[in-house]
């Protein structure tokens, strides 16, 4: 996995193009470590992509062929690798943008679903392919897919493991937009510029509220929202935003 920073953007790329960027448990753990260490004081956004022709073909099947000694060991392996990716991506206060340069299959599709914003090359192909190798969707797939595409659509994608194109992925809201391959970098850069202009601290509060409230009763969600709004109203970002509005100028947020 290749990690680089470009000013206030953290860029992460799966870099096993010969293996279609298949993810081992070691790579998953490193991805989780990298995202966990990302601070909104340092970065305005994280970009996650793949090198070569694929975003990620999912879990490395050669590694999966090595059976763990026990069910407990198998559970621990998943929890400490792919499970940590889910937790890190959902809890990260820095917005994560998936730049889906090519096929996203299995855990690759799940990672796209975990991203906050996602754009895909128009020729990318997607599949919730776990059933094809006798597995249940992981890396948050059974949680995120129904929330994003709806329960009935998620069941069909998971039960059949069918392949579908980027336009359908956009129609399902799995990605924000399908973009011609030659325009993908520019489209992502446009969004990064928008994120740079917004207060990352407040985006982190929004993201946390949305994720925490997904499973709450509306009254509990409202209470949690109110508590976060109090926190936001006492922030420097809010003070600057109000001042800029009253002075008829663009706000200048520190992060």
PDB file of C-alpha atoms in Angstrom:
ATOM      1  CA  UNK A   1       0.000   0.000   0.000  1.00  0.00           C
ATOM      2  CA  UNK A   2       1.356   3.382  -1.016  1.00  0.00           C
ATOM      3  CA  UNK A   3       0.774   6.354   1.300  1.00  0.00           C
ATOM      4  CA  UNK A   4       1.642   9.936   0.457  1.00  0.00           C
ATOM      5  CA  UNK A   5       0.558  13.404   1.552  1.00  0.00           C
ATOM      6  CA  UNK A   6      -0.027  16.314  -0.788  1.00  0.00           C
ATOM      7  CA  UNK A   7      -0.284  19.469   1.338  1.00  0.00           C
ATOM      8  CA  UNK A   8      -3.479  18.879   3.291  1.00  0.00           C
ATOM      9  CA  UNK A   9      -4.602  15.739   1.424  1.00  0.00           C
ATOM     10  CA  UNK A  10      -3.649  12.221   2.534  1.00  0.00           C
ATOM     11  CA  UNK A  11      -3.465   9.893  -0.460  1.00  0.00           C
ATOM     12  CA  UNK A  12      -3.654   6.120  -0.014  1.00  0.00           C
ATOM     13  CA  UNK A  13      -3.330   3.684  -2.924  1.00  0.00           C
ATOM     14  CA  UNK A  14      -3.562  -0.084  -3.040  1.00  0.00           C
ATOM     15  CA  UNK A  15      -0.382  -0.953  -4.921  1.00  0.00           C
ATOM     16  CA  UNK A  16      -0.578  -4.588  -5.966  1.00  0.00           C
ATOM     17  CA  UNK A  17      -1.695  -4.057  -9.578  1.00  0.00           C
ATOM     18  CA  UNK A  18      -0.527  -7.502 -10.694  1.00  0.00           C
ATOM     19  CA  UNK A  19      -2.929  -8.989  -8.133  1.00  0.00           C
ATOM     20  CA  UNK A  20      -5.673  -6.463  -9.005  1.00  0.00           C
ATOM     21  CA  UNK A  21      -4.949  -4.810  -5.654  1.00  0.00           C
ATOM     22  CA  UNK A  22      -6.234  -7.761  -3.661  1.00  0.00           C
ATOM     23  CA  UNK A  23      -6.116  -7.010   0.056  1.00  0.00           C
ATOM     24  CA  UNK A  24      -4.374  -9.240   2.586  1.00  0.00           C
ATOM     25  CA  UNK A  25      -5.045  -9.003   6.304  1.00  0.00           C
ATOM     26  CA  UNK A  26      -1.691  -7.234   6.682  1.00  0.00           C
ATOM     27  CA  UNK A  27      -2.673  -4.606   4.097  1.00  0.00           C
ATOM     28  CA  UNK A  28      -6.059  -4.172   5.770  1.00  0.00           C
ATOM     29  CA  UNK A  29      -4.389  -3.618   9.143  1.00  0.00           C
ATOM     30  CA  UNK A  30      -2.010  -1.061   7.615  1.00  0.00           C
ATOM     31  CA  UNK A  31      -4.930   0.737   5.978  1.00  0.00           C
ATOM     32  CA  UNK A  32      -6.707   0.892   9.335  1.00  0.00           C
ATOM     33  CA  UNK A  33      -3.548   2.196  11.050  1.00  0.00           C
ATOM     34  CA  UNK A  34      -3.112   4.915   8.418  1.00  0.00           C
ATOM     35  CA  UNK A  35      -6.701   6.127   8.626  1.00  0.00           C
ATOM     36  CA  UNK A  36      -6.725   6.015  12.431  1.00  0.00           C
ATOM     37  CA  UNK A  37      -3.662   8.276  12.497  1.00  0.00           C
ATOM     38  CA  UNK A  38      -5.213  10.904  10.189  1.00  0.00           C
ATOM     39  CA  UNK A  39      -6.046  14.078  12.085  1.00  0.00           C
ATOM     40  CA  UNK A  40      -8.386  16.877  10.944  1.00  0.00           C
ATOM     41  CA  UNK A  41      -5.733  19.298  12.219  1.00  0.00           C
ATOM     42  CA  UNK A  42      -3.400  17.959   9.529  1.00  0.00           C
ATOM     43  CA  UNK A  43      -5.639  16.869   6.652  1.00  0.00           C
ATOM     44  CA  UNK A  44      -8.741  18.206   4.914  1.00  0.00           C
ATOM     45  CA  UNK A  45      -9.458  14.918   3.136  1.00  0.00           C
ATOM     46  CA  UNK A  46      -8.257  11.388   2.457  1.00  0.00           C
ATOM     47  CA  UNK A  47      -8.234   9.969  -1.075  1.00  0.00           C
ATOM     48  CA  UNK A  48      -8.345   6.194  -1.431  1.00  0.00           C
ATOM     49  CA  UNK A  49      -7.625   4.635  -4.828  1.00  0.00           C
ATOM     50  CA  UNK A  50      -5.829   1.776  -6.564  1.00  0.00           C
ATOM     51  CA  UNK A  51      -2.829   1.563  -8.867  1.00  0.00           C
ATOM     52  CA  UNK A  52      -3.139  -0.050 -12.260  1.00  0.00           C
ATOM     53  CA  UNK A  53      -6.426  -1.227 -13.761  1.00  0.00           C
ATOM     54  CA  UNK A  54      -8.353  -2.098 -10.583  1.00  0.00           C
ATOM     55  CA  UNK A  55      -9.474  -0.346  -7.436  1.00  0.00           C
ATOM     56  CA  UNK A  56      -9.450  -3.619  -5.501  1.00  0.00           C
ATOM     57  CA  UNK A  57     -10.469  -7.180  -6.288  1.00  0.00           C
ATOM     58  CA  UNK A  58     -11.236  -7.712  -2.586  1.00  0.00           C
ATOM     59  CA  UNK A  59      -9.625 -10.177  -0.227  1.00  0.00           C
ATOM     60  CA  UNK A  60      -6.544 -12.068  -1.387  1.00  0.00           C
ATOM     61  CA  UNK A  61      -7.797 -15.553  -2.248  1.00  0.00           C
ATOM     62  CA  UNK A  62      -4.385 -17.187  -1.905  1.00  0.00           C
ATOM     63  CA  UNK A  63      -4.229 -15.927   1.673  1.00  0.00           C
ATOM     64  CA  UNK A  64      -7.818 -17.074   2.286  1.00  0.00           C
ATOM     65  CA  UNK A  65      -6.804 -20.590   1.228  1.00  0.00           C
ATOM     66  CA  UNK A  66      -4.707 -20.808   4.405  1.00  0.00           C
ATOM     67  CA  UNK A  67      -7.279 -21.910   6.950  1.00  0.00           C
ATOM     68  CA  UNK A  68      -6.852 -20.633  10.530  1.00  0.00           C
ATOM     69  CA  UNK A  69      -6.419 -23.192  13.297  1.00  0.00           C
ATOM     70  CA  UNK A  70      -9.781 -22.485  14.915  1.00  0.00           C
ATOM     71  CA  UNK A  71     -12.980 -20.478  14.611  1.00  0.00           C
ATOM     72  CA  UNK A  72     -11.743 -18.165  17.373  1.00  0.00           C
ATOM     73  CA  UNK A  73      -8.512 -17.516  15.454  1.00  0.00           C
ATOM     74  CA  UNK A  74     -10.508 -16.858  12.266  1.00  0.00           C
ATOM     75  CA  UNK A  75     -12.724 -14.360  14.092  1.00  0.00           C
ATOM     76  CA  UNK A  76      -9.719 -12.573  15.570  1.00  0.00           C
ATOM     77  CA  UNK A  77      -7.985 -12.366  12.183  1.00  0.00           C
ATOM     78  CA  UNK A  78     -11.006 -10.699  10.577  1.00  0.00           C
ATOM     79  CA  UNK A  79     -11.668  -8.439  13.556  1.00  0.00           C
ATOM     80  CA  UNK A  80      -8.089  -7.165  13.674  1.00  0.00           C
ATOM     81  CA  UNK A  81      -7.780  -6.535   9.919  1.00  0.00           C
ATOM     82  CA  UNK A  82     -10.882  -5.980   7.799  1.00  0.00           C
ATOM     83  CA  UNK A  83     -12.997  -5.250  10.859  1.00  0.00           C
ATOM     84  CA  UNK A  84     -10.612  -2.486  11.882  1.00  0.00           C
ATOM     85  CA  UNK A  85     -10.897  -0.945   8.404  1.00  0.00           C
ATOM     86  CA  UNK A  86     -14.653  -0.580   8.919  1.00  0.00           C
ATOM     87  CA  UNK A  87     -14.250   1.033  12.324  1.00  0.00           C
ATOM     88  CA  UNK A  88     -11.461   3.337  11.138  1.00  0.00           C
ATOM     89  CA  UNK A  89     -13.319   4.547   8.051  1.00  0.00           C
ATOM     90  CA  UNK A  90     -16.631   5.115   9.811  1.00  0.00           C
ATOM     91  CA  UNK A  91     -15.082   6.895  12.792  1.00  0.00           C
ATOM     92  CA  UNK A  92     -12.439   8.929  10.936  1.00  0.00           C
ATOM     93  CA  UNK A  93     -13.195  12.663  11.403  1.00  0.00           C
ATOM     94  CA  UNK A  94     -11.486  13.427   8.073  1.00  0.00           C
ATOM     95  CA  UNK A  95     -13.730  12.920   5.005  1.00  0.00           C
ATOM     96  CA  UNK A  96     -12.700   9.953   2.848  1.00  0.00           C
ATOM     97  CA  UNK A  97     -13.077  10.162  -0.921  1.00  0.00           C
ATOM     98  CA  UNK A  98     -12.893   6.931  -2.939  1.00  0.00           C
ATOM     99  CA  UNK A  99     -11.427   7.429  -6.405  1.00  0.00           C
ATOM    100  CA  UNK A 100     -12.529   4.166  -7.996  1.00  0.00           C
ATOM    101  CA  UNK A 101     -10.125   3.911 -10.912  1.00  0.00           C
ATOM    102  CA  UNK A 102     -11.183   0.384 -11.870  1.00  0.00           C
ATOM    103  CA  UNK A 103     -13.013  -2.731 -10.731  1.00  0.00           C
ATOM    104  CA  UNK A 104     -14.223  -2.890  -7.118  1.00  0.00           C
ATOM    105  CA  UNK A 105     -15.157  -6.430  -6.118  1.00  0.00           C
ATOM    106  CA  UNK A 106     -15.948  -8.103  -2.788  1.00  0.00           C
ATOM    107  CA  UNK A 107     -14.194  -6.231   0.000  1.00  0.00           C
ATOM    108  CA  UNK A 108     -13.220  -3.642  -2.630  1.00  0.00           C
ATOM    109  CA  UNK A 109     -16.907  -2.853  -3.111  1.00  0.00           C
ATOM    110  CA  UNK A 110     -17.414  -2.755   0.669  1.00  0.00           C
ATOM    111  CA  UNK A 111     -14.593  -0.225   1.020  1.00  0.00           C
ATOM    112  CA  UNK A 112     -16.225   1.984  -1.617  1.00  0.00           C
ATOM    113  CA  UNK A 113     -19.449   1.789   0.386  1.00  0.00           C
ATOM    114  CA  UNK A 114     -17.576   2.859   3.538  1.00  0.00           C
ATOM    115  CA  UNK A 115     -16.135   5.977   1.883  1.00  0.00           C
ATOM    116  CA  UNK A 116     -17.921   9.277   2.512  1.00  0.00           C
ATOM    117  CA  UNK A 117     -17.832  10.336  -1.147  1.00  0.00           C
ATOM    118  CA  UNK A 118     -17.080   8.133  -4.156  1.00  0.00           C
ATOM    119  CA  UNK A 119     -16.454   8.707  -7.859  1.00  0.00           C
ATOM    120  CA  UNK A 120     -15.786   5.889 -10.297  1.00  0.00           C
ATOM    121  CA  UNK A 121     -14.377   5.605 -13.771  1.00  0.00           C
ATOM    122  CA  UNK A 122     -17.228   4.872 -16.167  1.00  0.00           C
ATOM    123  CA  UNK A 123     -15.605   1.603 -17.251  1.00  0.00           C
ATOM    124  CA  UNK A 124     -15.253   0.281 -13.680  1.00  0.00           C
ATOM    125  CA  UNK A 125     -17.120  -2.881 -12.750  1.00  0.00           C
ATOM    126  CA  UNK A 126     -18.588  -3.724  -9.351  1.00  0.00           C
ATOM    127  CA  UNK A 127     -19.663  -6.922  -7.625  1.00  0.00           C
ATOM    128  CA  UNK A 128     -20.576  -8.009  -4.126  1.00  0.00           C
ATOM    129  CA  UNK A 129     -18.889 -11.249  -5.088  1.00  0.00           C
ATOM    130  CA  UNK A 130     -18.573 -12.993  -1.720  1.00  0.00           C
ATOM    131  CA  UNK A 131     -21.251 -15.583  -2.529  1.00  0.00           C
ATOM    132  CA  UNK A 132     -19.174 -16.721  -5.509  1.00  0.00           C
ATOM    133  CA  UNK A 133     -16.551 -18.086  -3.099  1.00  0.00           C
ATOM    134  CA  UNK A 134     -18.949 -19.194  -0.385  1.00  0.00           C
ATOM    135  CA  UNK A 135     -18.556 -16.224   1.936  1.00  0.00           C
ATOM    136  CA  UNK A 136     -20.821 -13.681   3.609  1.00  0.00           C
ATOM    137  CA  UNK A 137     -20.140 -10.013   2.703  1.00  0.00           C
ATOM    138  CA  UNK A 138     -17.592  -8.575   5.119  1.00  0.00           C
ATOM    139  CA  UNK A 139     -15.708  -5.304   5.610  1.00  0.00           C
ATOM    140  CA  UNK A 140     -19.032  -3.820   6.660  1.00  0.00           C
ATOM    141  CA  UNK A 141     -20.905  -5.049   3.592  1.00  0.00           C
ATOM    142  CA  UNK A 142     -23.931  -6.442   5.434  1.00  0.00           C
ATOM    143  CA  UNK A 143     -24.266  -3.131   7.292  1.00  0.00           C
ATOM    144  CA  UNK A 144     -23.452  -0.462   4.709  1.00  0.00           C
ATOM    145  CA  UNK A 145     -25.036  -1.924   1.574  1.00  0.00           C
ATOM    146  CA  UNK A 146     -28.620  -2.043   2.933  1.00  0.00           C
ATOM    147  CA  UNK A 147     -28.233   1.490   4.281  1.00  0.00           C
ATOM    148  CA  UNK A 148     -26.952   2.844   0.959  1.00  0.00           C
ATOM    149  CA  UNK A 149     -28.785   0.914  -1.758  1.00  0.00           C
ATOM    150  CA  UNK A 150     -31.803  -0.324   0.218  1.00  0.00           C
ATOM    151  CA  UNK A 151     -32.527  -3.750   1.669  1.00  0.00           C
ATOM    152  CA  UNK A 152     -34.065  -5.385  -1.404  1.00  0.00           C
ATOM    153  CA  UNK A 153     -31.322  -4.191  -3.774  1.00  0.00           C
ATOM    154  CA  UNK A 154     -28.626  -5.192  -1.266  1.00  0.00           C
ATOM    155  CA  UNK A 155     -30.063  -8.700  -1.020  1.00  0.00           C
ATOM    156  CA  UNK A 156     -30.011  -9.146  -4.793  1.00  0.00           C
ATOM    157  CA  UNK A 157     -26.432  -7.869  -5.084  1.00  0.00           C
ATOM    158  CA  UNK A 158     -25.276 -10.126  -2.250  1.00  0.00           C
ATOM    159  CA  UNK A 159     -27.294 -13.234  -3.134  1.00  0.00           C
ATOM    160  CA  UNK A 160     -26.327 -13.258  -6.820  1.00  0.00           C
ATOM    161  CA  UNK A 161     -22.851 -11.701  -6.777  1.00  0.00           C
ATOM    162  CA  UNK A 162     -23.773 -10.163 -10.125  1.00  0.00           C
ATOM    163  CA  UNK A 163     -21.421  -7.764 -11.882  1.00  0.00           C
ATOM    164  CA  UNK A 164     -22.680  -4.291 -12.754  1.00  0.00           C
ATOM    165  CA  UNK A 165     -21.258  -1.136 -14.271  1.00  0.00           C
ATOM    166  CA  UNK A 166     -20.486   2.280 -12.805  1.00  0.00           C
ATOM    167  CA  UNK A 167     -23.673   3.864 -14.145  1.00  0.00           C
ATOM    168  CA  UNK A 168     -25.746   1.351 -12.204  1.00  0.00           C
ATOM    169  CA  UNK A 169     -23.524   1.878  -9.161  1.00  0.00           C
ATOM    170  CA  UNK A 170     -24.404   5.576  -9.380  1.00  0.00           C
ATOM    171  CA  UNK A 171     -28.104   4.790  -9.791  1.00  0.00           C
ATOM    172  CA  UNK A 172     -27.894   2.648  -6.640  1.00  0.00           C
ATOM    173  CA  UNK A 173     -26.088   5.505  -4.775  1.00  0.00           C
ATOM    174  CA  UNK A 174     -23.123   3.215  -4.184  1.00  0.00           C
ATOM    175  CA  UNK A 175     -21.060   5.987  -5.797  1.00  0.00           C
ATOM    176  CA  UNK A 176     -21.852   9.671  -6.241  1.00  0.00           C
ATOM    177  CA  UNK A 177     -21.054   9.740  -9.950  1.00  0.00           C
ATOM    178  CA  UNK A 178     -19.651   7.710 -12.841  1.00  0.00           C
ATOM    179  CA  UNK A 179     -17.040   9.772 -14.696  1.00  0.00           C
ATOM    180  CA  UNK A 180     -15.137   9.157 -17.946  1.00  0.00           C
ATOM    181  CA  UNK A 181     -11.748   7.722 -17.012  1.00  0.00           C
ATOM    182  CA  UNK A 182      -9.876  10.706 -18.404  1.00  0.00           C
ATOM    183  CA  UNK A 183     -11.926  13.077 -16.215  1.00  0.00           C
ATOM    184  CA  UNK A 184     -11.750  11.136 -12.951  1.00  0.00           C
ATOM    185  CA  UNK A 185      -8.762  12.975 -11.472  1.00  0.00           C
ATOM    186  CA  UNK A 186     -10.288  16.370 -12.250  1.00  0.00           C
ATOM    187  CA  UNK A 187     -13.656  15.411 -10.756  1.00  0.00           C
ATOM    188  CA  UNK A 188     -12.038  14.239  -7.536  1.00  0.00           C
ATOM    189  CA  UNK A 189      -9.847  17.354  -7.406  1.00  0.00           C
ATOM    190  CA  UNK A 190     -12.951  19.565  -7.701  1.00  0.00           C
ATOM    191  CA  UNK A 191     -14.428  17.895  -4.641  1.00  0.00           C
ATOM    192  CA  UNK A 192     -11.135  18.146  -2.754  1.00  0.00           C
ATOM    193  CA  UNK A 193     -11.123  21.907  -3.396  1.00  0.00           C
ATOM    194  CA  UNK A 194     -14.634  22.130  -1.971  1.00  0.00           C
ATOM    195  CA  UNK A 195     -13.574  20.169   1.108  1.00  0.00           C
ATOM    196  CA  UNK A 196     -10.514  22.376   1.570  1.00  0.00           C
ATOM    197  CA  UNK A 197     -12.827  25.391   1.810  1.00  0.00           C
ATOM    198  CA  UNK A 198     -14.960  23.824   4.543  1.00  0.00           C
ATOM    199  CA  UNK A 199     -14.130  23.397   8.256  1.00  0.00           C
ATOM    200  CA  UNK A 200     -12.890  19.829   8.670  1.00  0.00           C
ATOM    201  CA  UNK A 201     -13.737  19.839  12.384  1.00  0.00           C
ATOM    202  CA  UNK A 202     -17.408  20.490  11.590  1.00  0.00           C
ATOM    203  CA  UNK A 203     -17.451  17.883   8.804  1.00  0.00           C
ATOM    204  CA  UNK A 204     -16.140  15.395  11.367  1.00  0.00           C
ATOM    205  CA  UNK A 205     -19.042  16.258  13.693  1.00  0.00           C
ATOM    206  CA  UNK A 206     -21.538  15.834  10.842  1.00  0.00           C
ATOM    207  CA  UNK A 207     -20.088  12.480   9.831  1.00  0.00           C
ATOM    208  CA  UNK A 208     -20.078  11.196  13.394  1.00  0.00           C
ATOM    209  CA  UNK A 209     -23.675  12.284  13.926  1.00  0.00           C
ATOM    210  CA  UNK A 210     -24.912  10.647  10.729  1.00  0.00           C
ATOM    211  CA  UNK A 211     -23.202   7.353  11.473  1.00  0.00           C
ATOM    212  CA  UNK A 212     -24.164   7.222  15.148  1.00  0.00           C
ATOM    213  CA  UNK A 213     -27.769   8.148  14.389  1.00  0.00           C
ATOM    214  CA  UNK A 214     -28.255   5.455  11.747  1.00  0.00           C
ATOM    215  CA  UNK A 215     -29.340   2.963  14.391  1.00  0.00           C
ATOM    216  CA  UNK A 216     -31.026   5.340  16.847  1.00  0.00           C
ATOM    217  CA  UNK A 217     -34.691   6.139  17.431  1.00  0.00           C
ATOM    218  CA  UNK A 218     -35.455   9.593  16.033  1.00  0.00           C
ATOM    219  CA  UNK A 219     -35.791  11.121  19.508  1.00  0.00           C
ATOM    220  CA  UNK A 220     -32.357   9.840  20.560  1.00  0.00           C
ATOM    221  CA  UNK A 221     -30.919  10.983  17.233  1.00  0.00           C
ATOM    222  CA  UNK A 222     -32.355  14.471  17.786  1.00  0.00           C
ATOM    223  CA  UNK A 223     -30.815  14.671  21.252  1.00  0.00           C
ATOM    224  CA  UNK A 224     -27.419  13.606  19.905  1.00  0.00           C
ATOM    225  CA  UNK A 225     -27.737  16.146  17.073  1.00  0.00           C
ATOM    226  CA  UNK A 226     -28.530  18.911  19.563  1.00  0.00           C
ATOM    227  CA  UNK A 227     -25.480  18.073  21.674  1.00  0.00           C
ATOM    228  CA  UNK A 228     -23.208  18.245  18.625  1.00  0.00           C
ATOM    229  CA  UNK A 229     -24.769  21.520  17.523  1.00  0.00           C
ATOM    230  CA  UNK A 230     -23.877  23.054  20.890  1.00  0.00           C
ATOM    231  CA  UNK A 231     -20.302  21.900  20.316  1.00  0.00           C
ATOM    232  CA  UNK A 232     -20.292  23.363  16.807  1.00  0.00           C
ATOM    233  CA  UNK A 233     -21.723  26.717  17.946  1.00  0.00           C
ATOM    234  CA  UNK A 234     -18.795  27.230  20.305  1.00  0.00           C
ATOM    235  CA  UNK A 235     -16.194  26.468  17.612  1.00  0.00           C
ATOM    236  CA  UNK A 236     -13.874  28.924  15.854  1.00  0.00           C
ATOM    237  CA  UNK A 237     -15.300  27.680  12.545  1.00  0.00           C
ATOM    238  CA  UNK A 238     -18.795  28.860  13.481  1.00  0.00           C
ATOM    239  CA  UNK A 239     -17.518  32.242  14.629  1.00  0.00           C
ATOM    240  CA  UNK A 240     -15.623  32.713  11.361  1.00  0.00           C
ATOM    241  CA  UNK A 241     -18.582  31.542   9.276  1.00  0.00           C
ATOM    242  CA  UNK A 242     -20.961  34.031  10.891  1.00  0.00           C
ATOM    243  CA  UNK A 243     -18.409  36.859  10.673  1.00  0.00           C
ATOM    244  CA  UNK A 244     -17.809  36.156   6.983  1.00  0.00           C
ATOM    245  CA  UNK A 245     -21.551  36.167   6.263  1.00  0.00           C
ATOM    246  CA  UNK A 246     -22.092  39.466   8.076  1.00  0.00           C
ATOM    247  CA  UNK A 247     -19.082  41.001   6.300  1.00  0.00           C
ATOM    248  CA  UNK A 248     -20.191  39.656   2.896  1.00  0.00           C
ATOM    249  CA  UNK A 249     -16.988  37.687   2.221  1.00  0.00           C
ATOM    250  CA  UNK A 250     -15.882  34.078   1.870  1.00  0.00           C
ATOM    251  CA  UNK A 251     -14.996  32.390   5.195  1.00  0.00           C
ATOM    252  CA  UNK A 252     -11.384  31.469   5.863  1.00  0.00           C
ATOM    253  CA  UNK A 253     -11.392  28.273   7.897  1.00  0.00           C
ATOM    254  CA  UNK A 254      -8.137  27.042   9.425  1.00  0.00           C
ATOM    255  CA  UNK A 255      -8.963  23.429   8.621  1.00  0.00           C
TER     256      UNK A 255
END
